[in-house]
Short mmCIF file of C-alpha atoms in Angstrom, two decimals:
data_model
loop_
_atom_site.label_atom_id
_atom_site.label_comp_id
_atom_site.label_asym_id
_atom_site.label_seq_id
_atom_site.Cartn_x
_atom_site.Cartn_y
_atom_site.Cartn_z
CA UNK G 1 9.53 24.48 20.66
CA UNK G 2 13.41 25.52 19.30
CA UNK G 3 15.22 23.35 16.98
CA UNK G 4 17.83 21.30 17.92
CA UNK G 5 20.99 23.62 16.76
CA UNK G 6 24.07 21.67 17.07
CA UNK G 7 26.97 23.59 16.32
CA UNK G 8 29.38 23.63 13.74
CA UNK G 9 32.49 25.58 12.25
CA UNK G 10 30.81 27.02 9.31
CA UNK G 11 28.19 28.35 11.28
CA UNK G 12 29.64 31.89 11.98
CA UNK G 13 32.68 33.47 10.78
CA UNK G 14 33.57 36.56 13.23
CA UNK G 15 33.71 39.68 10.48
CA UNK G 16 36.86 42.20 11.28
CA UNK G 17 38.50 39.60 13.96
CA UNK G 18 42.08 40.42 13.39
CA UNK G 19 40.80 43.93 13.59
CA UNK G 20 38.77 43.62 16.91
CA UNK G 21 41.72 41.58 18.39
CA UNK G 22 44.13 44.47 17.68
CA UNK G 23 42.15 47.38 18.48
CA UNK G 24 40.71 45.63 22.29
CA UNK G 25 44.30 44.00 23.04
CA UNK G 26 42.94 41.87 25.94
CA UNK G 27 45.74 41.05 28.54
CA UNK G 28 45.69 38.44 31.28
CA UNK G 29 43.75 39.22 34.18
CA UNK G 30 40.83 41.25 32.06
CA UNK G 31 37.47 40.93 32.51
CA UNK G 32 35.44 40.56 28.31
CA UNK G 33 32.28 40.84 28.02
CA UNK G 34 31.06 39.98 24.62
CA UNK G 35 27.77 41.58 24.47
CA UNK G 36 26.49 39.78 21.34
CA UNK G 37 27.75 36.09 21.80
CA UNK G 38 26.52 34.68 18.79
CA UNK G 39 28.67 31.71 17.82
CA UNK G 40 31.29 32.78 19.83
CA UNK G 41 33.69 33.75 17.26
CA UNK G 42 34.85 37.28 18.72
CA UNK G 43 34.85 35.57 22.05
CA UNK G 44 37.00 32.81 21.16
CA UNK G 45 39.82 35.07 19.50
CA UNK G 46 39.20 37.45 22.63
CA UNK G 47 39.67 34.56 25.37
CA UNK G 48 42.91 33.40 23.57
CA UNK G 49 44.76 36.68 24.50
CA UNK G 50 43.95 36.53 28.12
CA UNK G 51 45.92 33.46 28.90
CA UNK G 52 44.34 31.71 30.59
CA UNK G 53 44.21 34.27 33.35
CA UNK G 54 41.13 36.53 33.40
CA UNK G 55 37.22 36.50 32.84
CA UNK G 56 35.09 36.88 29.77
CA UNK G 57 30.99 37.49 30.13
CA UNK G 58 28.76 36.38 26.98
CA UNK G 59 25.25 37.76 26.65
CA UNK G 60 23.01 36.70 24.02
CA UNK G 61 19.19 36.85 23.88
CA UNK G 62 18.83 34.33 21.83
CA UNK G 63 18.51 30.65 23.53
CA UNK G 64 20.01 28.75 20.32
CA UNK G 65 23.69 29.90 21.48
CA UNK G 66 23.59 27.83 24.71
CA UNK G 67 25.68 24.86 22.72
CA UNK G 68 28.10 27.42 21.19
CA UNK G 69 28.81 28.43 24.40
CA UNK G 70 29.41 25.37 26.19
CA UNK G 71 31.71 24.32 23.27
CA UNK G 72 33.82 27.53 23.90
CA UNK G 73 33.54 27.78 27.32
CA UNK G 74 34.97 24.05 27.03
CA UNK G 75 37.91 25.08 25.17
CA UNK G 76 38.90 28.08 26.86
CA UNK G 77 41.39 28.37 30.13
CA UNK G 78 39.26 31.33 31.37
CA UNK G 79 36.60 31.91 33.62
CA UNK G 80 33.57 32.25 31.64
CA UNK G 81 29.59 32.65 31.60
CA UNK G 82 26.43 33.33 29.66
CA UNK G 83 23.77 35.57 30.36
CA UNK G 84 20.60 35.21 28.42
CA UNK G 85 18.61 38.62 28.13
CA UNK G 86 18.76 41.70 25.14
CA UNK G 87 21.98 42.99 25.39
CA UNK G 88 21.24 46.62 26.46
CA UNK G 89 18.92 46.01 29.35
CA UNK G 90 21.59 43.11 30.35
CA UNK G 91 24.75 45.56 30.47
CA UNK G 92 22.50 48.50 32.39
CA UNK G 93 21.92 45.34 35.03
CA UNK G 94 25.48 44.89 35.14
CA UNK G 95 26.81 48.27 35.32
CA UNK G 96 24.06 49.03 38.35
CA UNK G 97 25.45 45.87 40.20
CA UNK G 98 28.82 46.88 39.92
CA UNK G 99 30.45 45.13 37.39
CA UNK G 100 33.00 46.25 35.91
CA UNK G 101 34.95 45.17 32.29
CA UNK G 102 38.12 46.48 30.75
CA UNK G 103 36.81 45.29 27.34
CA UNK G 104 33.18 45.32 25.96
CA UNK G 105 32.42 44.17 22.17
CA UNK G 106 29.14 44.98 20.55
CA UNK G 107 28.62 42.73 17.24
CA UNK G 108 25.31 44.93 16.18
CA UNK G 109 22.92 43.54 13.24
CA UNK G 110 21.63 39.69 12.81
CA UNK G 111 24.37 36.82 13.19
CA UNK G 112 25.26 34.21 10.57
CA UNK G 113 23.02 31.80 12.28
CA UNK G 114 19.75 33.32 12.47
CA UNK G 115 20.47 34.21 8.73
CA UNK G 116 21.27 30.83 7.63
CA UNK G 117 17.92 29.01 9.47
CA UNK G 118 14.85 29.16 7.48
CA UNK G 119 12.73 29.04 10.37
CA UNK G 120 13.89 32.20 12.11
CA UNK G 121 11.86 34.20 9.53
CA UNK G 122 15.14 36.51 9.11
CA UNK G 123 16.18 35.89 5.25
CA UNK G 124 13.92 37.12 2.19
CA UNK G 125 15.96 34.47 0.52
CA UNK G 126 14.13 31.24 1.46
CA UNK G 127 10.09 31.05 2.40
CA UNK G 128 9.99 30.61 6.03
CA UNK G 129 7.13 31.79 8.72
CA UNK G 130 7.42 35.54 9.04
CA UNK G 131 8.93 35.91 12.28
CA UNK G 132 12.55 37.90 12.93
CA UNK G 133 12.60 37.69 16.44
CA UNK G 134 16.11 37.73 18.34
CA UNK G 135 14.49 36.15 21.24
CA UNK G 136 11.67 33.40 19.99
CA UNK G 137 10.54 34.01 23.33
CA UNK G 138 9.45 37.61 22.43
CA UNK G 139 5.53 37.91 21.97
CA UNK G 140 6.08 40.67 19.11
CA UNK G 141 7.31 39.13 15.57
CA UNK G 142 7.28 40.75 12.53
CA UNK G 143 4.15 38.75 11.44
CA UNK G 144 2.07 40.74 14.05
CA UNK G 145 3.59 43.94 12.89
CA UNK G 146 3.02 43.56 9.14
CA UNK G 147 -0.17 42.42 9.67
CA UNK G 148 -1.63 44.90 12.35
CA UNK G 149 0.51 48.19 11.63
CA UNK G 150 -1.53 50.98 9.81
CA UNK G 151 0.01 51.93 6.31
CA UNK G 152 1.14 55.48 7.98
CA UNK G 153 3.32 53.50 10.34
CA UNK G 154 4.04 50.74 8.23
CA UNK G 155 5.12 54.23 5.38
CA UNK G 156 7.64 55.69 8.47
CA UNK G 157 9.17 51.84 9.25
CA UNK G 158 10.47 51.41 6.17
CA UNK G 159 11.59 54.87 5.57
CA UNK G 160 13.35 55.29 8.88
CA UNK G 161 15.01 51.81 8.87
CA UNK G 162 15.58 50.39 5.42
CA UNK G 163 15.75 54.58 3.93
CA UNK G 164 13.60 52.48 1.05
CA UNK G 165 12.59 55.09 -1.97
CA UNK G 166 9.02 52.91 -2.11
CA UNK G 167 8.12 53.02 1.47
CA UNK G 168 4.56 54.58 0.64
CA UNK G 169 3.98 51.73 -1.98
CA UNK G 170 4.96 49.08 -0.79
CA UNK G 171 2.82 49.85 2.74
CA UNK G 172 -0.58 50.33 1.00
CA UNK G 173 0.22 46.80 -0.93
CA UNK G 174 0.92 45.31 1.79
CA UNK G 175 -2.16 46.47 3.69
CA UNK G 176 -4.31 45.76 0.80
CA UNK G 177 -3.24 42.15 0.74
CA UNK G 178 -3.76 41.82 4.15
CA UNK G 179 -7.43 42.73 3.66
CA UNK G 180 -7.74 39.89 1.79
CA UNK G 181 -5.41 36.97 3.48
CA UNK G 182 -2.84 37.82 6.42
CA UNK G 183 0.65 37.57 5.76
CA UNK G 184 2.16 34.12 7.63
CA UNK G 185 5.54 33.54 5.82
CA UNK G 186 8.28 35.47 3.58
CA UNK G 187 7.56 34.15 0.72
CA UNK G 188 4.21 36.28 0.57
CA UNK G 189 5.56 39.17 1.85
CA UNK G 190 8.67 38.94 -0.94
CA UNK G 191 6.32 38.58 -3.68
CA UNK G 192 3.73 41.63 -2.94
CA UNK G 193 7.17 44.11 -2.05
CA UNK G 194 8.20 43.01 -5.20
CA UNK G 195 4.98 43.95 -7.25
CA UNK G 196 4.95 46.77 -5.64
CA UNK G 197 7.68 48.33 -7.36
CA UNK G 198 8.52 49.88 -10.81
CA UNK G 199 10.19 47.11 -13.07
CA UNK G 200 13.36 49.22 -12.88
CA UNK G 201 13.16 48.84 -9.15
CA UNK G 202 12.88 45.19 -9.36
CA UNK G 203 16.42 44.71 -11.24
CA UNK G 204 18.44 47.15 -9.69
CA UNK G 205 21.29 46.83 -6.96
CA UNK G 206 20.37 43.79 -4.17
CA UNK G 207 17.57 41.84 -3.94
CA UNK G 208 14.34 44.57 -3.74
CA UNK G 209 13.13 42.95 -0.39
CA UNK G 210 16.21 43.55 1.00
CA UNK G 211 15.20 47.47 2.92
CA UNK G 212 11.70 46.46 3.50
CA UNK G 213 13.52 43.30 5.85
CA UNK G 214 15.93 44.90 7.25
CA UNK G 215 13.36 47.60 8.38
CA UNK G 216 10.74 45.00 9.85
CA UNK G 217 14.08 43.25 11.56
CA UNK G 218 14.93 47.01 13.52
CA UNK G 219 11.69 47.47 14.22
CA UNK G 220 10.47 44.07 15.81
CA UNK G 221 13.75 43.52 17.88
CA UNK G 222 14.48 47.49 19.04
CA UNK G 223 17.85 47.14 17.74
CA UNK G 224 18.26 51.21 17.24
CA UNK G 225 17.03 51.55 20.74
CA UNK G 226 19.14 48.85 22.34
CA UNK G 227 22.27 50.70 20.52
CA UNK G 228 21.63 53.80 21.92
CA UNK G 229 20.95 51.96 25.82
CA UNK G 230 24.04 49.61 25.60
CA UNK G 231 26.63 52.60 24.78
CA UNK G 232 26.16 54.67 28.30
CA UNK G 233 25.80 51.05 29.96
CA UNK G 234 29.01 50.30 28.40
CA UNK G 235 31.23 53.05 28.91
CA UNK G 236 29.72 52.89 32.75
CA UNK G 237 31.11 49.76 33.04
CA UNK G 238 34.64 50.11 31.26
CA UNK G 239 37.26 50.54 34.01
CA UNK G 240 40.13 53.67 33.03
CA UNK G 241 41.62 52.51 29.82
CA UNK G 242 38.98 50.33 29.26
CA UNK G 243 38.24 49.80 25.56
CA UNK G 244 34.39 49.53 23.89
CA UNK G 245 34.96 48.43 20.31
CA UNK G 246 31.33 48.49 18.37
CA UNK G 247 30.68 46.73 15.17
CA UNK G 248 27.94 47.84 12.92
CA UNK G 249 26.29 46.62 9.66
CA UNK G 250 24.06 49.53 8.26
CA UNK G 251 24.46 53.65 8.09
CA UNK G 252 21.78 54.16 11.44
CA UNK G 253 23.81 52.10 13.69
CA UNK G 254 27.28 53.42 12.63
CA UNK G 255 25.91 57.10 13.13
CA UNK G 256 24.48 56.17 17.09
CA UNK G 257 27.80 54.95 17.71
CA UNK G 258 29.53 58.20 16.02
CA UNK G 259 27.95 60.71 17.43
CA UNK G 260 28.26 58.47 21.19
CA UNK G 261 32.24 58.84 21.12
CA UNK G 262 32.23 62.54 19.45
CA UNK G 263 29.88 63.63 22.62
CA UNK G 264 32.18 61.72 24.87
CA UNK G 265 35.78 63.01 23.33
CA UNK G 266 33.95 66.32 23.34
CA UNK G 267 34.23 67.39 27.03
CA UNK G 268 33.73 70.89 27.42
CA UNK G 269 29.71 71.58 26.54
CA UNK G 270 29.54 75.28 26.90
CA UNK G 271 28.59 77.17 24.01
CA UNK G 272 31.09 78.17 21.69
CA UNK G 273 31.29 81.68 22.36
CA UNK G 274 31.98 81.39 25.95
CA UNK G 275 35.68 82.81 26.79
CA UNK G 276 36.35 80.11 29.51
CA UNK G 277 34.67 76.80 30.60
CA UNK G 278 32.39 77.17 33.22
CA UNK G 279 30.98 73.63 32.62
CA UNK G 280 34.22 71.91 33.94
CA UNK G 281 33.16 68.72 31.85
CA UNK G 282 36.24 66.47 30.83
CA UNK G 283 36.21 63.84 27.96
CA UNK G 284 35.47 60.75 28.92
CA UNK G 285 36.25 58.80 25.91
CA UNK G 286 39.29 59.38 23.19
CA UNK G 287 38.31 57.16 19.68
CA UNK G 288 40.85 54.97 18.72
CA UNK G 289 41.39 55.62 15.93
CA UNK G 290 39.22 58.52 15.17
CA UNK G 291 38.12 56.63 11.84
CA UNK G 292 36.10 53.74 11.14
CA UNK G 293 37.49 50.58 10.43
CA UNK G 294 36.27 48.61 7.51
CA UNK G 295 37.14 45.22 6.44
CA UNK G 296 39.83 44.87 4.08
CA UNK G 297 39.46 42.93 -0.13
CA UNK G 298 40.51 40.07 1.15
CA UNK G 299 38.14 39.51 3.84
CA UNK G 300 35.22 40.54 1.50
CA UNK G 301 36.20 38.35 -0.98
CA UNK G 302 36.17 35.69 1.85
CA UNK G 303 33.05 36.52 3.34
CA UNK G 304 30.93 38.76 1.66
CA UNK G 305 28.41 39.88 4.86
CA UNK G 306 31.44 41.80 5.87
CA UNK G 307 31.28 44.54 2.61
CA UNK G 308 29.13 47.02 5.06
CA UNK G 309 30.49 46.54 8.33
CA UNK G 310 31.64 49.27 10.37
CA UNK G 311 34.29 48.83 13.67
CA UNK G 312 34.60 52.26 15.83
CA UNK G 313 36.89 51.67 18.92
CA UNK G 314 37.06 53.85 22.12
CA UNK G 315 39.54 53.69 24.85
CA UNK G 316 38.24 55.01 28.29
CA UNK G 317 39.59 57.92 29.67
CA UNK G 318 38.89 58.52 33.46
CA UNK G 319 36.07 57.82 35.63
CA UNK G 320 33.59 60.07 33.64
#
C-alpha cells in the first residue's frame, strides 16, 4: 500500500523554469502537455501563460502525484488532466489518437519527491528497501535485479549507465554477497559498493554509490528507452511551430536528445557526395537555440540538483 503523500511547497522546485517558460512561450488557446508531471512545478509556470484560455495534459507514472495535481489543477483557469502511464508509451497513445500539442516538456531523470522519500528505494543517502521503481506498481525493482542479474550483466549496467571505472568490481562483490544473504535495502548495497573500491575511490568526487544508483535507477525504470520512444511521439504530436523543450540530468540522456534534433534539422539524408538531393527529405525540426541551456550560479547556488541539468529546445517546422 502507498503512503499518504500530502503535498507541500518544498516538495519540488522546477530546475531551469524561467528558462523553460521562455524558450516554450505558451499563448492562450495552446494545448501543454507536461510529460513528466511530478509536482507540477513546470506545469504551474506553463498554465500561467495561457490565460486562462487553453489546455494543459499531465502524465506521470507514478500514482503519488494524484494530490499535486488536484492542487494545481485547482488553482489553474485552464482545462486540465492527468494521465497515469510511463510517459513514452502514453505520448505514442496520444499521437496515434490524434492528439495534438503545440508544447510538450520532458523533465527526464528522478523528481525531488521520489528523492526525498526513504521508502522509494531511490537515494543511497538514507537505508530504505531497495526498490527505485517510477511506478510501485511495476513488478521489476531494483532488488530483483541486483539480486538475480549475472555479474556479466550486472559488469555492462553499471558501465553503460553510471560510465563507473569499478563496474567489474563492484558486480562480483555484489554477487558474492548475494551468495551469502540477498540484498533487501540500500544500506547493504551502499556498504559492499563501497568496499569494493580502492580507498582512493572511496574519498574522491560524490558519494562512491552514486554511478552504481543511478545505473540500477536506468536500468529498472527503461528511462534510456523511454527517451528515445517519447522524442518521435513528441515531435508527431507538435502541431507547425510547435515547441518540444527536453530537460536532462546525466551525459546519456542529453546525447539521445542531441543527436534526435541534429537528425531532424538535418533534412537531406543522401550521402555526401551526391551532386543533388534525390531523397527530397526536408527538416522537420530547427533547435532553438542550437546550444544547450544550463542553469545559471544563482540557481545552483539555490538548488544544487540543478548543477547537471541540460534544457535543448526545438521548434517544429512543418508537418514532417
Amino acid at each position: 500500500m502507498l503512503p499518504s503523500v500530502l503535498p507541500t511547497e518544498s516538495d519540488h522546485v522546477p530546475v531551469l523554469a524561467d528558462e523553460v517558460v521562455a524558450a516554450l512561450a505558451p499563448r492562450p488557446g495552446e494545448t501543454v502537455v507536461d510529460a513528466t508531471f511530478g509536482a507540477g512545478g513546470h506545469s504551474s509556470l506553463l498554465a500561467a501563460r495561457l490565460q486562462g484560455s487553453g489546455k494543459l495534459i499531465a502524465i506521470d507514472r507514478d500514482p503519488t502525484v494524484a494530490p499535486f495535481f488536484e492542487r494545481f489543477r485547482r488553482g489553474t483557469g485552464v482545462k486540465a488532466r492527468l494521465l497515469h502511464g510511463e510517459f513514452s508509451a502514453t505520448l505514442e497513445q496520444l499521437a496515434a489518437n490524434g492528439v495534438r500539442a503545440d508544447v510538450v516538456l520532458l523533465d527526464l531523470g528522478v523528481s525531488s519527491m521520489q528523492l526525498d522519500r526513504p521508502e522509494r528505494g531511490f537515494s543511497y543517502a538514507v537505508d530504505a528497501p531497495l526498490d527505485m521503481r517510477m511506478d510501485p506498481s511495476a513488478e521489476y525493482s531494483a532488488r530483483e535485479l541486483v539480486n538475480e542479474a549475472d555479474e556479466r550483466d550486472l559488469t555492462d549496467i553499471f558501465k553503460r549507465y553510471g560510465e563507473e571505472r569499478y563496474a567489474r568490481q563492484v558486480a562480483r562483490a555484489i554477487v558474492r554477497r548475494r551468495k551469502q544473504q540477498p540484498f533487501e535495502r540500500t544500506g547493504d548495497l551502499v556498504e559492499v559498493v563501497e568496499d569494493a573500491m580502492p580507498a582512493p575511490a572511496r574519498f574522491g568526487e560524490g558519494h562512491p554509490a552514486k554511478r552504481v544508483f543511478q545505473a540500477l535507477r536506468i536500468e529498472v525504470n527503461d528511462e534510456l528507452g523511454a527517451v528515445e520512444r517519447a522524442l518521435p511521439a513528441a515531435l508527431e504530436m507538435l502541431r507547425p511551430g510547435g515547441r518540444l523543450a527536453v530537460i536532462s540530468f546525466h551525459s546519456l540522456e542529453d546525447r539521445i536528445v542531441k543527436q534526435f534534433l541534429r537528425r531532424q534539422e538535418q533534412g537531406c539524408t543522401c550521402p555526401p557526395d551526391f551532386p543533388v538531393c534525390i531523397c527530397g527529405s526536408e527538416p522537420v525540426m530547427r533547435a532553438t537555440p542550437r546550444r544547450a541551456i544550463r542553469p545559471s550560479a544563482a540557481e545552483v547556488a539555490r538548488n544544487p540538483r540543478a548543477q547537471s541539468a541540460r534544457l535543448r529546445v526545438g521548434t517544429k517546422v512543418g508537418d514532417g
